[in-house]
Protein backbone atom coordinates (compact mmCIF):
# COMPACT_ATOMS: atom_id res chain seq x y z
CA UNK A 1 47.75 57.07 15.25
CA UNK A 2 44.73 58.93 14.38
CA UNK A 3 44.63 57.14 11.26
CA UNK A 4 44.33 53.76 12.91
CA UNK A 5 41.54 55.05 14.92
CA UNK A 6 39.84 55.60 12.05
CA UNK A 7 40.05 52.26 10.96
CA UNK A 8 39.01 51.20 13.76
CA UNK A 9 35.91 53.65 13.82
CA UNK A 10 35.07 52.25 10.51
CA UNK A 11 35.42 48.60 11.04
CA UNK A 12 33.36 49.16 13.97
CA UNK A 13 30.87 51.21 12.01
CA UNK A 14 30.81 48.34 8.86
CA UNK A 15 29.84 45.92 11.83
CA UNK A 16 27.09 47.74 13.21
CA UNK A 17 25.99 48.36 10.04
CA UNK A 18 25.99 44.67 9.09
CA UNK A 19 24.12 44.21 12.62
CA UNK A 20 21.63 46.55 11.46
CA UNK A 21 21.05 44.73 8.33
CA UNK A 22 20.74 41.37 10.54
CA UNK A 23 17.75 43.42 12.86
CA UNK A 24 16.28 43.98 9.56
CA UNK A 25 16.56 40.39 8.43
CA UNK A 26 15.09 39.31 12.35
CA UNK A 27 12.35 42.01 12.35
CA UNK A 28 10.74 40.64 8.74
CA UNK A 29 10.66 37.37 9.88
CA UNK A 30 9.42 38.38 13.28
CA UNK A 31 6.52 40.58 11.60
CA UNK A 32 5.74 37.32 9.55
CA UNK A 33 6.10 35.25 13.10
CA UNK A 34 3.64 37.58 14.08
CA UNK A 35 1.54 37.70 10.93
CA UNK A 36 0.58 33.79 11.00
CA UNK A 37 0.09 33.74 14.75
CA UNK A 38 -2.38 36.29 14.49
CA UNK A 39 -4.29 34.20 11.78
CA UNK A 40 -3.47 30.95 14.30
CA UNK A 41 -5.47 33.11 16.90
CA UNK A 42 -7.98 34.29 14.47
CA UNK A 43 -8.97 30.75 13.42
CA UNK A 44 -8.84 29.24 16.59
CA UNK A 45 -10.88 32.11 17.91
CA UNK A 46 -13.58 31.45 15.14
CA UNK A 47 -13.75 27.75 16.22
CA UNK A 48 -14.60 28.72 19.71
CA UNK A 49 -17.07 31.26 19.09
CA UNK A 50 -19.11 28.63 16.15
CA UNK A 51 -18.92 26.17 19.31
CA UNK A 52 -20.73 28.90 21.40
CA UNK A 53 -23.00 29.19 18.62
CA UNK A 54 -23.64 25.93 18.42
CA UNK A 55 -24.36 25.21 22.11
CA UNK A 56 -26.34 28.42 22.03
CA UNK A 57 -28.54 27.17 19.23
CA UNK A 58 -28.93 23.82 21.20
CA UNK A 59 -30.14 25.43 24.11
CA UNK A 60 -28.70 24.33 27.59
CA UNK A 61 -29.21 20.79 28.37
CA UNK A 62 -27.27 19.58 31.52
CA UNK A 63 -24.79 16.80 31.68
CA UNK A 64 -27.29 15.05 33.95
CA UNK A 65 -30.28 15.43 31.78
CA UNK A 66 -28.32 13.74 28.70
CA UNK A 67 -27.30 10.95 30.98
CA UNK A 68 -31.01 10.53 32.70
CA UNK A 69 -32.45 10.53 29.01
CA UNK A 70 -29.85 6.97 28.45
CA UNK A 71 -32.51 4.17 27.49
CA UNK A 72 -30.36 1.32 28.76
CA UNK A 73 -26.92 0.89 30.55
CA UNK A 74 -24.84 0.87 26.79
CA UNK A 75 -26.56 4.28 25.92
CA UNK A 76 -25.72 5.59 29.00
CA UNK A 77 -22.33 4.89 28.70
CA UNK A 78 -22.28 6.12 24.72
CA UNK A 79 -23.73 9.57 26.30
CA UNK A 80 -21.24 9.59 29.18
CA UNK A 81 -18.57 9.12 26.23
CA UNK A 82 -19.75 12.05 24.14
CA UNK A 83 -19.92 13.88 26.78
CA UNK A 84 -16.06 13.26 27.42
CA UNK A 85 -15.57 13.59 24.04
CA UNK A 86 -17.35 17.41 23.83
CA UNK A 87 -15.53 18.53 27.15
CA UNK A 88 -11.85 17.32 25.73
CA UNK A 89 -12.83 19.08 22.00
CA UNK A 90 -14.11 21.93 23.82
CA UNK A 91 -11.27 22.10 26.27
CA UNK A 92 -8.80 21.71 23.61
CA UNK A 93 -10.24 24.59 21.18
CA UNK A 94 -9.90 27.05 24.68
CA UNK A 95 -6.39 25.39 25.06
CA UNK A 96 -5.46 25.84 21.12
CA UNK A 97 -7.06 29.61 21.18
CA UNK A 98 -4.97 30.23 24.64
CA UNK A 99 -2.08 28.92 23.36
CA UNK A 100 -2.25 30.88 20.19
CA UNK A 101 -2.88 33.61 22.27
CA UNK A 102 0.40 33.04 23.94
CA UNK A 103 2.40 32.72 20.53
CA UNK A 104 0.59 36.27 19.34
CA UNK A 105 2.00 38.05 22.83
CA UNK A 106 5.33 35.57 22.19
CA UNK A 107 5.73 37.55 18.16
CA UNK A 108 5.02 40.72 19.62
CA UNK A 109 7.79 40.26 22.12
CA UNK A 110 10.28 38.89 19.80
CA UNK A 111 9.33 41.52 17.33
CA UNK A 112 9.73 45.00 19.87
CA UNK A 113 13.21 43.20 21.63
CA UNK A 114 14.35 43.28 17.75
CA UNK A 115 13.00 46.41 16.94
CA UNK A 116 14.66 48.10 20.32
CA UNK A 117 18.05 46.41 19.40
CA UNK A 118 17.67 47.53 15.70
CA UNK A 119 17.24 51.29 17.74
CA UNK A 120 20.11 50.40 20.31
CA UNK A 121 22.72 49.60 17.19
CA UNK A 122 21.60 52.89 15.06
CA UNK A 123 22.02 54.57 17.61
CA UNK A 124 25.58 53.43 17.95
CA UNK A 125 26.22 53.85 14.32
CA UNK A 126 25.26 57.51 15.36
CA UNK A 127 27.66 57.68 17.65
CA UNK A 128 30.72 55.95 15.48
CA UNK A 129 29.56 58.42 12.34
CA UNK A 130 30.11 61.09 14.96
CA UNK A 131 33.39 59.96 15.98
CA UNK A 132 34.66 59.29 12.79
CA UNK A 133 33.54 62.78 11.13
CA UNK A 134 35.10 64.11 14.72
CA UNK A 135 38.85 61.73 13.91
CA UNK A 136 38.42 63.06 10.00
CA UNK A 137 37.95 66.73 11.02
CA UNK A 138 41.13 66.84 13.74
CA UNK A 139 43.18 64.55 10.83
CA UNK A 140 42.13 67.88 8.65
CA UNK A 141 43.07 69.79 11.38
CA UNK A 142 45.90 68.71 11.42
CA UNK A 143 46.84 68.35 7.62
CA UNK A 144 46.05 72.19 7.51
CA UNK A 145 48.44 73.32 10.27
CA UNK A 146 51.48 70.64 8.67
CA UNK A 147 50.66 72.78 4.89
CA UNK A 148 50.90 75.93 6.76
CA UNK A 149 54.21 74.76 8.20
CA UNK A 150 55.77 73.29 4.93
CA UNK A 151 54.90 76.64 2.86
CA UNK A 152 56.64 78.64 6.12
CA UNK A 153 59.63 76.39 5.74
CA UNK A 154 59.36 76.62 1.96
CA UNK A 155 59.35 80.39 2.16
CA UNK A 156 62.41 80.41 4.54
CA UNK A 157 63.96 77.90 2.69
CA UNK A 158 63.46 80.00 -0.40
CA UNK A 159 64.92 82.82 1.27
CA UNK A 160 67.94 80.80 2.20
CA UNK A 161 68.26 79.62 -1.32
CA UNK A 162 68.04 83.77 -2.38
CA UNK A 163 70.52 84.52 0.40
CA UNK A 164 72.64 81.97 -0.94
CA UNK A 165 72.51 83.06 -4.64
CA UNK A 166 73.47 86.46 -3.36
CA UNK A 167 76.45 85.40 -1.56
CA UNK A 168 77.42 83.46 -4.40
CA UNK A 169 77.05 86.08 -6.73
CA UNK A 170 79.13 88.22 -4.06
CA UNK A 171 82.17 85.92 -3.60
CA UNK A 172 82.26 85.12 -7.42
CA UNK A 173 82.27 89.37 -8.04
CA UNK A 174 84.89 89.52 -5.51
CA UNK A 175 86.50 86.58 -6.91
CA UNK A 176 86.72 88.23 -10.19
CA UNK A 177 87.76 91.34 -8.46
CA UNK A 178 90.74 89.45 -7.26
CA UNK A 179 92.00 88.06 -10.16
CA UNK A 180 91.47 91.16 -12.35
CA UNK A 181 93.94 92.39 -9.61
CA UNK A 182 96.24 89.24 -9.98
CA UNK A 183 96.00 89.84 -13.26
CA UNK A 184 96.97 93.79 -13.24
């Protein structure tokens, strides 16, 4: 019985220890997740500070003063189209370094859940290597206590066997005896 508990205890452990390896596996990949968002966030954060630069360097000129400064109706609405066109780029690199934002916070997460379930299944592997070493010491336990037993029952038996030699030697003396007296 103890002996299939055992097995068990070490199947159990040769899982977690595979799961382990797996956490392993999920946390490098997860560091690398993490790696190339970070560079995602870096370059997009790059892009948005050279566009704050830029409109630094340019000075601040309204919306209205680029559209008053139209010479005819087509210019106007060329300037009212670049000025679309700057908002959407300029919304999009805040919306690209948000969103990479997001996926750096995203890799972190995925990277600490993995690293506390990596914790979570050594620490159960702990706990199996305990109970095994605690199965292993009660099966010595108990292979001590069945050797002190057998050498008793050897050393009775060996007694026995003495006893028995002695008897034997006894009845065939006396068995001799009597037919030395037959014999007289």
């Amino acid at each position: 019985v103890v002996e299939q508990e055992i097995n068990v205890v070490e199947e159990q452990i040769a899982t977690t220890t595979a799961l382990i390896a797996k956490y392993d596996e999920q946390i490098a990949q997860e560091e690398v997740n993490l790696a190339e968002a970070q560079a995602r966030e870096e370059q997009h954060y790059e892009e948005a500070c050279q566009r704050v630069r830029m409109m630094e360097e340019q000075g601040t000129v309204t919306y209205l003063q680029i559209l008053f400064g139209a010479a005819d109706f087509n210019d106007l609405l060329d300037r009212a189209m670049m000025i679309n066109e700057t908002a959407e780029y300029d919304n999009a690199v805040m919306d690209a370094l948000e969103q990479a934002r997001m996926d750096v916070e995203e890799a972190k997460a995925a990277l600490e859940g993995a690293r506390a379930e990596q914790v979570d299944a050594k620490t159960a592997l702990d706990a199996q290597n305990a109970e095994l070493k605690s199965k292993r010491a009660t099966i010595n336990s108990l292979l001590a206590e069945l050797e002190a037993k057998q050498d008793q029952y050897e050393s009775k038996l060996s007694n026995l066997d003495a006893q028995i030699r002695a008897m034997d030697d006894k009845i065939a003396a006396k068995q001799k005896e009597y037919e030395q007296q037959i014999a007289a």
